[in-house]
Amino acid sequence: MKLINYLIIQIIPFLPKVFVRLVASPYIAGITDDEMLVNVQKLNNKGYDVAIDILGEHVKTEKEATEITERYANLYDRITSQDLNANLSIKLSHIGQDLGYDIVKKNLLILVGAAKKNSNFLRLDMENIPYTSETIKLYKEVFKDYNKIGIVIQAYLHRSMQDIKTLSSNSFNVRICKGIYVEDPELVFSSYQDIRRNYISLVKEALKRGAYVGIATHDEYLMDELYKWILENNISKKSFEFQVLHGVPMHKKLKKLIDDGNTVRVYVPYGDNWYDYSVRRLKENPKMAGYIIKNLFSSIFRLK
Ligand SMILES: Cc1cc2nc3c(=O)[nH]c(=O)nc-3n(C[C@H](O)[C@H](O)[C@H](O)COP(=O)(O)OP(=O)(O)OC[C@H]3O[C@@H](n4cnc5c(N)ncnc54)[C@H](O)[C@@H]3O)c2cc1C
């Protein structure tokens, strides 16, 4: 499978865009705001909560950063006016983190203001290691203005347990994921089992310290182990939610969780940057190629 993944990654840049769009389409919830919002409504109708992400990162100009910030701020108003059950999940590099601290902080404060006006929630996605400390710093600074704001902690990082211990409290809202970026091996757990072990420890530690935890994984072993522990320890359903990426085929399991009274949130990425995003993600994480192949085969069989 590793060889097939490798070959696919090598040929992706030469494939017609329409082909990449076909295989990546389950993961993307549309190009325009309107298309995405229709999908959000459909997900809400099925019982899912949603986190919306405009695809893109590492903007190069202040103008782009301002435009994205305004688009995000406008989304809060549309979520409210359409009475959708959705919040926003943003990358700081998308609103200007590479352009300087003052610029990203200014844009972040605009978004916090828009979230506050709409009594909604804002999540800061976690990017790669050069951004980790600054993301936490910015989170802490804007949290003083408004506490319906959360961050992401990555289970593959050695530092994460310390971060959970330092940050956890009754008003700490954290998404815990494994981590998607290729990092310096010195700074991360490399074995699959070590990452799983750390993931479980982080979720338990955060919940014990009173935090609200978004359990963001498609790893059914982790979901099952943690859910078992949650039930055994009478953890309130108001203290956690499950989170998955749009398009990952696990509706049956998620439906069961919703039927049991749990919150399940779907992360909904959309926008013009779908192509770059899909290709970059595939290159960064060759495992994704395997998922795409699986997807392609299942769509071929669906067509038959
Ligand atoms: C809601 C959400 C938000 C995230 N936010 C961040 C973030 O801010 N920063 C960050 O670094 N990472 C983020 N991630 C990505 C995360 O770190 C992982 O890289 C990604 O979720 C894959 O890890 P996994 O826990 O699903 O486990 P894996 O071991 O990778 O996958 C478990 C199983 O799930 C299935 N699977 C996993 N992904 C897919 C897929 N895309 N399509 C089909 N099947 C799949 C596979 O069958 C696999 O065997 C986020 C993930 C989610 C779900």
mmCIF file of C-alpha atoms and ligand atoms in Angstrom:
data_model
loop_
_atom_site.group_PDB
_atom_site.id
_atom_site.type_symbol
_atom_site.label_atom_id
_atom_site.label_comp_id
_atom_site.label_asym_id
_atom_site.label_seq_id
_atom_site.Cartn_x
_atom_site.Cartn_y
_atom_site.Cartn_z
ATOM 1 C CA MET A 1 0.000 0.000 0.000
ATOM 2 C CA LYS A 2 2.917 2.321 0.815
ATOM 3 C CA LEU A 3 4.228 1.967 -2.767
ATOM 4 C CA ILE A 4 0.781 2.712 -4.242
ATOM 5 C CA ASN A 5 0.437 5.779 -1.994
ATOM 6 C CA TYR A 6 3.875 6.968 -3.078
ATOM 7 C CA LEU A 7 3.083 6.511 -6.780
ATOM 8 C CA ILE A 8 -0.230 8.343 -6.484
ATOM 9 C CA ILE A 9 1.471 11.279 -4.777
ATOM 10 C CA GLN A 10 4.011 11.485 -7.588
ATOM 11 C CA ILE A 11 1.366 11.566 -10.326
ATOM 12 C CA ILE A 12 -1.202 13.833 -8.627
ATOM 13 C CA PRO A 13 0.297 17.085 -9.977
ATOM 14 C CA PHE A 14 -0.041 15.696 -13.521
ATOM 15 C CA LEU A 15 -3.646 14.560 -13.179
ATOM 16 C CA PRO A 16 -6.466 16.710 -14.578
ATOM 17 C CA LYS A 17 -7.955 18.978 -11.890
ATOM 18 C CA VAL A 18 -11.347 17.450 -12.567
ATOM 19 C CA PHE A 19 -10.022 14.048 -11.459
ATOM 20 C CA VAL A 20 -8.550 15.436 -8.229
ATOM 21 C CA ARG A 21 -11.872 17.221 -7.638
ATOM 22 C CA LEU A 22 -13.725 13.933 -8.115
ATOM 23 C CA VAL A 23 -11.681 11.991 -5.585
ATOM 24 C CA ALA A 24 -11.382 14.852 -3.108
ATOM 25 C CA SER A 25 -15.009 16.014 -3.408
ATOM 26 C CA PRO A 26 -16.415 14.158 -0.384
ATOM 27 C CA TYR A 27 -14.017 16.138 1.795
ATOM 28 C CA ILE A 28 -14.956 19.585 0.485
ATOM 29 C CA ALA A 29 -18.353 21.149 1.264
ATOM 30 C CA GLY A 30 -18.513 23.463 -1.760
ATOM 31 C CA ILE A 31 -16.748 26.452 -3.249
ATOM 32 C CA THR A 32 -19.051 29.351 -2.343
ATOM 33 C CA ASP A 33 -20.474 30.415 1.014
ATOM 34 C CA ASP A 34 -23.966 29.578 -0.264
ATOM 35 C CA GLU A 35 -23.012 26.031 -1.303
ATOM 36 C CA MET A 36 -21.316 25.430 2.009
ATOM 37 C CA LEU A 37 -24.262 26.785 4.029
ATOM 38 C CA VAL A 38 -26.665 24.450 2.204
ATOM 39 C CA ASN A 39 -24.438 21.553 3.281
ATOM 40 C CA VAL A 40 -24.303 22.832 6.851
ATOM 41 C CA GLN A 41 -28.114 22.897 6.954
ATOM 42 C CA LYS A 42 -28.215 19.302 5.647
ATOM 43 C CA LEU A 43 -25.758 18.189 8.332
ATOM 44 C CA ASN A 44 -27.765 20.001 11.027
ATOM 45 C CA ASN A 45 -30.922 18.256 9.787
ATOM 46 C CA LYS A 46 -29.164 14.926 10.337
ATOM 47 C CA GLY A 47 -28.282 15.905 13.912
ATOM 48 C CA TYR A 48 -24.673 17.032 13.419
ATOM 49 C CA ASP A 49 -23.171 20.236 14.772
ATOM 50 C CA VAL A 50 -20.652 21.869 12.441
ATOM 51 C CA ALA A 51 -17.301 23.696 12.486
ATOM 52 C CA ILE A 52 -16.745 25.738 9.313
ATOM 53 C CA ASP A 53 -13.290 26.296 7.804
ATOM 54 C CA ILE A 54 -12.508 28.405 4.738
ATOM 55 C CA LEU A 55 -9.709 26.543 2.978
ATOM 56 C CA GLY A 56 -6.417 28.363 2.801
ATOM 57 C CA GLU A 57 -3.421 29.269 4.902
ATOM 58 C CA HIS A 58 -0.245 31.354 4.897
ATOM 59 C CA VAL A 59 -1.619 34.421 3.102
ATOM 60 C CA LYS A 60 1.068 36.635 1.625
ATOM 61 C CA THR A 61 -0.531 40.102 1.845
ATOM 62 C CA GLU A 62 -2.394 42.137 4.433
ATOM 63 C CA LYS A 63 -5.191 42.682 1.883
ATOM 64 C CA GLU A 64 -5.796 38.918 1.612
ATOM 65 C CA ALA A 65 -5.711 38.562 5.396
ATOM 66 C CA THR A 66 -8.279 41.361 5.765
ATOM 67 C CA GLU A 67 -10.559 39.847 3.100
ATOM 68 C CA ILE A 68 -10.541 36.431 4.764
ATOM 69 C CA THR A 69 -11.181 38.006 8.161
ATOM 70 C CA GLU A 70 -14.187 39.908 6.756
ATOM 71 C CA ARG A 71 -15.507 36.769 5.057
ATOM 72 C CA TYR A 72 -15.269 34.843 8.320
ATOM 73 C CA ALA A 73 -16.901 37.657 10.291
ATOM 74 C CA ASN A 74 -19.760 37.753 7.776
ATOM 75 C CA LEU A 75 -20.227 33.988 8.195
ATOM 76 C CA TYR A 76 -21.064 34.489 11.870
ATOM 77 C CA ASP A 77 -23.940 36.785 10.821
ATOM 78 C CA ARG A 78 -25.178 34.264 8.252
ATOM 79 C CA ILE A 79 -25.032 31.407 10.767
ATOM 80 C CA THR A 80 -27.160 33.501 13.126
ATOM 81 C CA SER A 81 -29.649 34.689 10.497
ATOM 82 C CA GLN A 82 -30.119 31.133 9.155
ATOM 83 C CA ASP A 83 -30.282 29.726 12.677
ATOM 84 C CA LEU A 84 -27.593 27.133 11.955
ATOM 85 C CA ASN A 85 -25.859 25.043 14.533
ATOM 86 C CA ALA A 86 -22.307 25.889 13.532
ATOM 87 C CA ASN A 87 -19.183 27.656 14.705
ATOM 88 C CA LEU A 88 -15.929 28.651 12.988
ATOM 89 C CA SER A 89 -12.527 27.007 13.014
ATOM 90 C CA ILE A 90 -9.737 29.120 11.580
ATOM 91 C CA LYS A 91 -6.024 28.923 10.873
ATOM 92 C CA LEU A 92 -4.122 31.926 12.199
ATOM 93 C CA SER A 93 -1.784 31.840 9.190
ATOM 94 C CA HIS A 94 -4.899 32.397 7.054
ATOM 95 C CA ILE A 95 -5.593 35.726 8.763
ATOM 96 C CA GLY A 96 -2.033 36.990 8.621
ATOM 97 C CA GLN A 97 0.182 35.184 11.155
ATOM 98 C CA ASP A 98 3.132 35.218 8.727
ATOM 99 C CA LEU A 99 2.775 38.992 8.288
ATOM 100 C CA GLY A 100 3.454 39.908 11.896
ATOM 101 C CA TYR A 101 2.005 39.641 15.367
ATOM 102 C CA ASP A 102 0.138 42.947 15.259
ATOM 103 C CA ILE A 103 -1.658 42.100 12.011
ATOM 104 C CA VAL A 104 -2.790 38.648 13.086
ATOM 105 C CA LYS A 105 -3.850 39.919 16.507
ATOM 106 C CA LYS A 106 -5.864 42.767 14.968
ATOM 107 C CA ASN A 107 -7.694 40.318 12.654
ATOM 108 C CA LEU A 108 -8.197 37.812 15.440
ATOM 109 C CA LEU A 109 -9.779 40.504 17.609
ATOM 110 C CA ILE A 110 -12.166 41.359 14.759
ATOM 111 C CA LEU A 111 -13.243 37.708 14.636
ATOM 112 C CA VAL A 112 -13.565 37.499 18.396
ATOM 113 C CA GLY A 113 -15.768 40.614 18.205
ATOM 114 C CA ALA A 114 -17.951 38.998 15.523
ATOM 115 C CA ALA A 115 -18.210 35.777 17.545
ATOM 116 C CA LYS A 116 -19.151 37.790 20.636
ATOM 117 C CA LYS A 117 -21.787 39.805 18.761
ATOM 118 C CA ASN A 118 -23.377 36.536 17.633
ATOM 119 C CA SER A 119 -22.783 34.631 20.902
ATOM 120 C CA ASN A 120 -20.922 32.067 18.874
ATOM 121 C CA PHE A 121 -17.698 30.140 19.337
ATOM 122 C CA LEU A 122 -14.294 30.484 17.649
ATOM 123 C CA ARG A 123 -11.703 27.724 17.408
ATOM 124 C CA LEU A 124 -8.073 28.291 16.471
ATOM 125 C CA ASP A 125 -6.777 25.285 14.518
ATOM 126 C CA MET A 126 -3.230 24.247 15.366
ATOM 127 C CA GLU A 127 -0.655 24.425 12.592
ATOM 128 C CA ASN A 128 2.931 23.148 12.636
ATOM 129 C CA ILE A 129 5.491 23.559 15.402
ATOM 130 C CA PRO A 130 6.847 27.035 14.515
ATOM 131 C CA TYR A 131 3.316 28.357 15.197
ATOM 132 C CA THR A 132 2.407 26.393 18.346
ATOM 133 C CA SER A 133 3.642 28.736 21.077
ATOM 134 C CA GLU A 134 2.434 31.880 19.343
ATOM 135 C CA THR A 135 -1.007 30.350 18.743
ATOM 136 C CA ILE A 136 -1.304 29.552 22.447
ATOM 137 C CA LYS A 137 -0.094 33.048 23.353
ATOM 138 C CA LEU A 138 -2.667 34.714 21.064
ATOM 139 C CA TYR A 139 -5.378 32.410 22.391
ATOM 140 C CA LYS A 140 -4.580 33.458 25.964
ATOM 141 C CA GLU A 141 -4.566 37.149 25.058
ATOM 142 C CA VAL A 142 -7.932 37.202 23.297
ATOM 143 C CA PHE A 143 -9.500 34.805 25.806
ATOM 144 C CA LYS A 144 -9.412 37.721 28.258
ATOM 145 C CA ASP A 145 -11.971 39.516 26.026
ATOM 146 C CA TYR A 146 -14.256 36.575 25.329
ATOM 147 C CA ASN A 147 -14.151 33.023 26.652
ATOM 148 C CA LYS A 148 -16.092 31.202 23.926
ATOM 149 C CA ILE A 149 -12.851 30.545 22.142
ATOM 150 C CA GLY A 150 -10.797 27.359 21.992
ATOM 151 C CA ILE A 151 -7.631 25.845 20.603
ATOM 152 C CA VAL A 152 -6.303 22.510 19.396
ATOM 153 C CA ILE A 153 -3.738 20.279 21.058
ATOM 154 C CA GLN A 154 -1.917 17.652 18.966
ATOM 155 C CA ALA A 155 -1.283 14.252 20.533
ATOM 156 C CA TYR A 156 1.917 13.623 18.568
ATOM 157 C CA LEU A 157 3.759 16.518 20.251
ATOM 158 C CA HIS A 158 5.877 15.767 23.326
ATOM 159 C CA ARG A 159 4.956 19.160 24.786
ATOM 160 C CA SER A 160 1.180 18.578 24.674
ATOM 161 C CA MET A 161 0.678 17.041 28.129
ATOM 162 C CA GLN A 162 2.378 20.052 29.694
ATOM 163 C CA ASP A 163 0.172 22.370 27.617
ATOM 164 C CA ILE A 164 -2.966 20.535 28.732
ATOM 165 C CA LYS A 165 -1.893 20.760 32.370
ATOM 166 C CA THR A 166 -1.105 24.461 32.104
ATOM 167 C CA LEU A 167 -4.208 25.462 30.160
ATOM 168 C CA SER A 168 -6.975 23.209 31.486
ATOM 169 C CA SER A 169 -9.692 24.746 33.615
ATOM 170 C CA ASN A 170 -13.476 24.889 33.620
ATOM 171 C CA SER A 171 -13.502 27.401 30.791
ATOM 172 C CA PHE A 172 -10.856 25.702 28.625
ATOM 173 C CA ASN A 173 -12.292 24.326 25.388
ATOM 174 C CA VAL A 174 -9.825 22.102 23.568
ATOM 175 C CA ARG A 175 -9.967 19.973 20.458
ATOM 176 C CA ILE A 176 -7.551 17.067 20.724
ATOM 177 C CA CYS A 177 -6.325 15.537 17.454
ATOM 178 C CA LYS A 178 -3.352 13.371 16.516
ATOM 179 C CA GLY A 179 -1.651 16.070 14.392
ATOM 180 C CA ILE A 180 -1.294 16.225 10.608
ATOM 181 C CA TYR A 181 2.066 17.908 9.891
ATOM 182 C CA VAL A 182 5.460 16.341 9.217
ATOM 183 C CA GLU A 183 7.557 17.493 12.169
ATOM 184 C CA ASP A 184 11.073 17.236 13.594
ATOM 185 C CA PRO A 185 11.271 13.629 14.919
ATOM 186 C CA GLU A 186 12.923 14.918 18.111
ATOM 187 C CA LEU A 187 9.754 16.794 19.058
ATOM 188 C CA VAL A 188 7.075 14.203 18.353
ATOM 189 C CA PHE A 189 6.058 10.672 19.186
ATOM 190 C CA SER A 190 6.672 8.675 16.042
ATOM 191 C CA SER A 191 5.020 5.330 16.717
ATOM 192 C CA TYR A 192 1.318 4.898 16.063
ATOM 193 C CA GLN A 193 0.807 3.273 19.460
ATOM 194 C CA ASP A 194 2.630 6.033 21.357
ATOM 195 C CA ILE A 195 0.470 8.678 19.683
ATOM 196 C CA ARG A 196 -2.659 6.698 20.582
ATOM 197 C CA ARG A 197 -1.476 6.311 24.192
ATOM 198 C CA ASN A 198 -0.748 10.015 24.483
ATOM 199 C CA TYR A 199 -4.090 10.879 22.869
ATOM 200 C CA ILE A 200 -5.963 8.891 25.515
ATOM 201 C CA SER A 201 -3.917 10.408 28.348
ATOM 202 C CA LEU A 202 -4.490 13.957 27.069
ATOM 203 C CA VAL A 203 -8.265 13.553 26.768
ATOM 204 C CA LYS A 204 -8.521 12.025 30.242
ATOM 205 C CA GLU A 205 -6.278 14.685 31.800
ATOM 206 C CA ALA A 206 -8.238 17.552 30.210
ATOM 207 C CA LEU A 207 -11.596 16.094 31.263
ATOM 208 C CA LYS A 208 -10.368 15.447 34.824
ATOM 209 C CA ARG A 209 -9.280 19.089 35.016
ATOM 210 C CA GLY A 210 -12.745 20.297 33.969
ATOM 211 C CA ALA A 211 -12.064 21.251 30.347
ATOM 212 C CA TYR A 212 -14.532 20.805 27.486
ATOM 213 C CA VAL A 213 -12.964 18.352 25.034
ATOM 214 C CA GLY A 214 -13.521 17.887 21.308
ATOM 215 C CA ILE A 215 -12.423 14.307 20.605
ATOM 216 C CA ALA A 216 -11.325 14.789 16.984
ATOM 217 C CA THR A 217 -10.385 11.468 15.451
ATOM 218 C CA HIS A 218 -11.611 8.794 13.058
ATOM 219 C CA ASP A 219 -9.638 6.145 14.929
ATOM 220 C CA GLU A 220 -12.425 3.883 16.154
ATOM 221 C CA TYR A 221 -10.166 2.306 18.770
ATOM 222 C CA LEU A 222 -9.655 5.728 20.374
ATOM 223 C CA MET A 223 -13.313 6.661 20.099
ATOM 224 C CA ASP A 224 -14.420 3.377 21.695
ATOM 225 C CA GLU A 225 -11.816 3.367 24.476
ATOM 226 C CA LEU A 226 -12.517 6.961 25.429
ATOM 227 C CA TYR A 227 -16.281 6.607 25.257
ATOM 228 C CA LYS A 228 -16.075 3.530 27.517
ATOM 229 C CA TRP A 229 -13.973 5.498 30.034
ATOM 230 C CA ILE A 230 -16.327 8.485 29.819
ATOM 231 C CA LEU A 231 -19.350 6.298 30.617
ATOM 232 C CA GLU A 232 -17.552 4.457 33.435
ATOM 233 C CA ASN A 233 -16.540 7.761 34.998
ATOM 234 C CA ASN A 234 -19.937 9.446 34.613
ATOM 235 C CA ILE A 235 -18.455 12.321 32.617
ATOM 236 C CA SER A 236 -21.243 14.732 31.667
ATOM 237 C CA LYS A 237 -22.265 14.814 28.004
ATOM 238 C CA LYS A 238 -21.915 18.594 28.347
ATOM 239 C CA SER A 239 -18.137 18.154 28.783
ATOM 240 C CA PHE A 240 -17.177 16.620 25.458
ATOM 241 C CA GLU A 241 -18.081 16.123 21.826
ATOM 242 C CA PHE A 242 -16.832 13.949 18.996
ATOM 243 C CA GLN A 243 -15.443 15.709 15.928
ATOM 244 C CA VAL A 244 -14.826 14.306 12.439
ATOM 245 C CA LEU A 245 -13.811 15.663 9.056
ATOM 246 C CA HIS A 246 -16.512 16.140 6.411
ATOM 247 C CA GLY A 247 -16.736 13.159 4.083
ATOM 248 C CA VAL A 248 -15.091 10.491 6.198
ATOM 249 C CA PRO A 249 -17.436 7.530 5.820
ATOM 250 C CA MET A 250 -18.471 6.667 9.361
ATOM 251 C CA HIS A 251 -22.092 7.801 9.471
ATOM 252 C CA LYS A 252 -23.404 4.626 11.158
ATOM 253 C CA LYS A 253 -21.086 4.976 14.147
ATOM 254 C CA LEU A 254 -21.715 8.705 14.441
ATOM 255 C CA LYS A 255 -25.478 8.279 14.188
ATOM 256 C CA LYS A 256 -25.333 5.844 17.108
ATOM 257 C CA LEU A 257 -23.389 8.415 19.155
ATOM 258 C CA ILE A 258 -25.955 11.106 18.329
ATOM 259 C CA ASP A 259 -28.817 8.735 19.190
ATOM 260 C CA ASP A 260 -27.122 8.168 22.569
ATOM 261 C CA GLY A 261 -27.389 11.924 23.234
ATOM 262 C CA ASN A 262 -23.823 12.927 22.365
ATOM 263 C CA THR A 263 -22.722 15.938 20.349
ATOM 264 C CA VAL A 264 -20.982 15.082 17.079
ATOM 265 C CA ARG A 265 -19.450 17.968 15.155
ATOM 266 C CA VAL A 266 -18.420 17.767 11.495
ATOM 267 C CA TYR A 267 -15.502 19.924 10.380
ATOM 268 C CA VAL A 268 -16.583 21.448 7.084
ATOM 269 C CA PRO A 269 -13.815 22.849 4.843
ATOM 270 C CA TYR A 270 -14.793 24.708 1.681
ATOM 271 C CA GLY A 271 -13.680 27.403 -0.730
ATOM 272 C CA ASP A 272 -11.636 28.151 -3.828
ATOM 273 C CA ASN A 273 -8.460 26.698 -2.374
ATOM 274 C CA TRP A 274 -9.718 23.125 -2.513
ATOM 275 C CA TYR A 275 -7.131 22.040 -5.106
ATOM 276 C CA ASP A 276 -3.989 23.354 -3.431
ATOM 277 C CA TYR A 277 -5.278 22.143 -0.102
ATOM 278 C CA SER A 278 -6.005 18.610 -1.364
ATOM 279 C CA VAL A 279 -2.656 18.265 -3.139
ATOM 280 C CA ARG A 280 -0.642 19.768 -0.290
ATOM 281 C CA ARG A 281 -2.333 17.563 2.266
ATOM 282 C CA LEU A 282 -1.696 14.501 0.101
ATOM 283 C CA LYS A 283 1.967 15.371 -0.188
ATOM 284 C CA GLU A 284 2.303 16.111 3.516
ATOM 285 C CA ASN A 285 0.602 12.950 4.591
ATOM 286 C CA PRO A 286 0.979 10.041 2.159
ATOM 287 C CA LYS A 287 -1.557 8.018 4.176
ATOM 288 C CA MET A 288 -4.254 10.259 2.720
ATOM 289 C CA ALA A 289 -3.582 8.757 -0.711
ATOM 290 C CA GLY A 290 -4.822 5.427 0.621
ATOM 291 C CA TYR A 291 -8.085 7.017 1.746
ATOM 292 C CA ILE A 292 -8.511 8.578 -1.693
ATOM 293 C CA ILE A 293 -8.030 5.222 -3.412
ATOM 294 C CA LYS A 294 -10.553 3.652 -1.063
ATOM 295 C CA ASN A 295 -12.921 6.492 -1.901
ATOM 296 C CA LEU A 296 -12.418 6.132 -5.632
ATOM 297 C CA PHE A 297 -13.154 2.408 -5.500
ATOM 298 C CA SER A 298 -16.256 2.925 -3.417
ATOM 299 C CA SER A 299 -17.539 5.594 -5.848
ATOM 300 C CA ILE A 300 -16.896 3.253 -8.816
ATOM 301 C CA PHE A 301 -18.845 0.496 -7.090
ATOM 302 C CA ARG A 302 -21.630 2.923 -6.201
ATOM 303 C CA LEU A 303 -21.911 3.854 -9.895
ATOM 304 C CA LYS A 304 -22.278 0.189 -10.959
HETATM 305 C C1 LIG B 1 -12.336 17.683 13.350
HETATM 306 C C2 LIG B 1 -10.853 17.592 13.087
HETATM 307 C C3 LIG B 1 -10.074 18.715 13.193
HETATM 308 C C4 LIG B 1 -8.689 18.643 13.001
HETATM 309 N N1 LIG B 1 -7.915 19.755 13.220
HETATM 310 C C5 LIG B 1 -6.575 19.634 13.152
HETATM 311 C C6 LIG B 1 -5.714 20.706 13.530
HETATM 312 O O1 LIG B 1 -6.150 21.798 13.917
HETATM 313 N N2 LIG B 1 -4.367 20.512 13.436
HETATM 314 C C7 LIG B 1 -3.823 19.318 13.022
HETATM 315 O O2 LIG B 1 -2.588 19.186 13.012
HETATM 316 N N3 LIG B 1 -4.629 18.290 12.647
HETATM 317 C C8 LIG B 1 -5.960 18.416 12.694
HETATM 318 N N4 LIG B 1 -6.752 17.345 12.352
HETATM 319 C C9 LIG B 1 -6.159 16.181 11.674
HETATM 320 C C10 LIG B 1 -5.687 15.138 12.660
HETATM 321 O O3 LIG B 1 -4.570 15.633 13.356
HETATM 322 C C11 LIG B 1 -5.309 13.819 11.967
HETATM 323 O O4 LIG B 1 -4.243 14.002 11.117
HETATM 324 C C12 LIG B 1 -6.416 13.181 11.175
HETATM 325 O O5 LIG B 1 -7.637 13.313 11.835
HETATM 326 C C13 LIG B 1 -6.153 11.694 10.994
HETATM 327 O O6 LIG B 1 -5.976 11.086 12.242
HETATM 328 P P1 LIG B 1 -7.044 10.134 12.958
HETATM 329 O O7 LIG B 1 -7.126 10.502 14.386
HETATM 330 O O8 LIG B 1 -8.322 10.143 12.217
HETATM 331 O O9 LIG B 1 -6.316 8.722 12.937
HETATM 332 P P2 LIG B 1 -5.728 7.848 11.736
HETATM 333 O O10 LIG B 1 -4.960 6.768 12.384
HETATM 334 O O11 LIG B 1 -5.032 8.674 10.720
HETATM 335 O O12 LIG B 1 -7.020 7.277 11.063
HETATM 336 C C14 LIG B 1 -7.838 6.317 11.731
HETATM 337 C C15 LIG B 1 -8.682 5.623 10.661
HETATM 338 O O13 LIG B 1 -9.659 6.595 10.185
HETATM 339 C C16 LIG B 1 -9.755 6.548 8.781
HETATM 340 N N5 LIG B 1 -9.491 7.906 8.239
HETATM 341 C C17 LIG B 1 -8.727 8.872 8.801
HETATM 342 N N6 LIG B 1 -8.761 10.000 8.059
HETATM 343 C C18 LIG B 1 -9.545 9.717 6.991
HETATM 344 C C19 LIG B 1 -9.954 10.447 5.841
HETATM 345 N N7 LIG B 1 -9.584 11.736 5.648
HETATM 346 N N8 LIG B 1 -10.784 9.828 4.953
HETATM 347 C C20 LIG B 1 -11.193 8.553 5.134
HETATM 348 N N9 LIG B 1 -10.840 7.811 6.197
HETATM 349 C C21 LIG B 1 -10.009 8.375 7.108
HETATM 350 C C22 LIG B 1 -8.768 5.524 8.254
HETATM 351 O O14 LIG B 1 -9.451 4.343 7.869
HETATM 352 C C23 LIG B 1 -7.856 5.215 9.434
HETATM 353 O O15 LIG B 1 -7.494 3.893 9.507
HETATM 354 C C24 LIG B 1 -8.124 17.397 12.595
HETATM 355 C C25 LIG B 1 -8.915 16.263 12.491
HETATM 356 C C26 LIG B 1 -10.252 16.329 12.742
HETATM 357 C C27 LIG B 1 -11.073 15.081 12.663
#
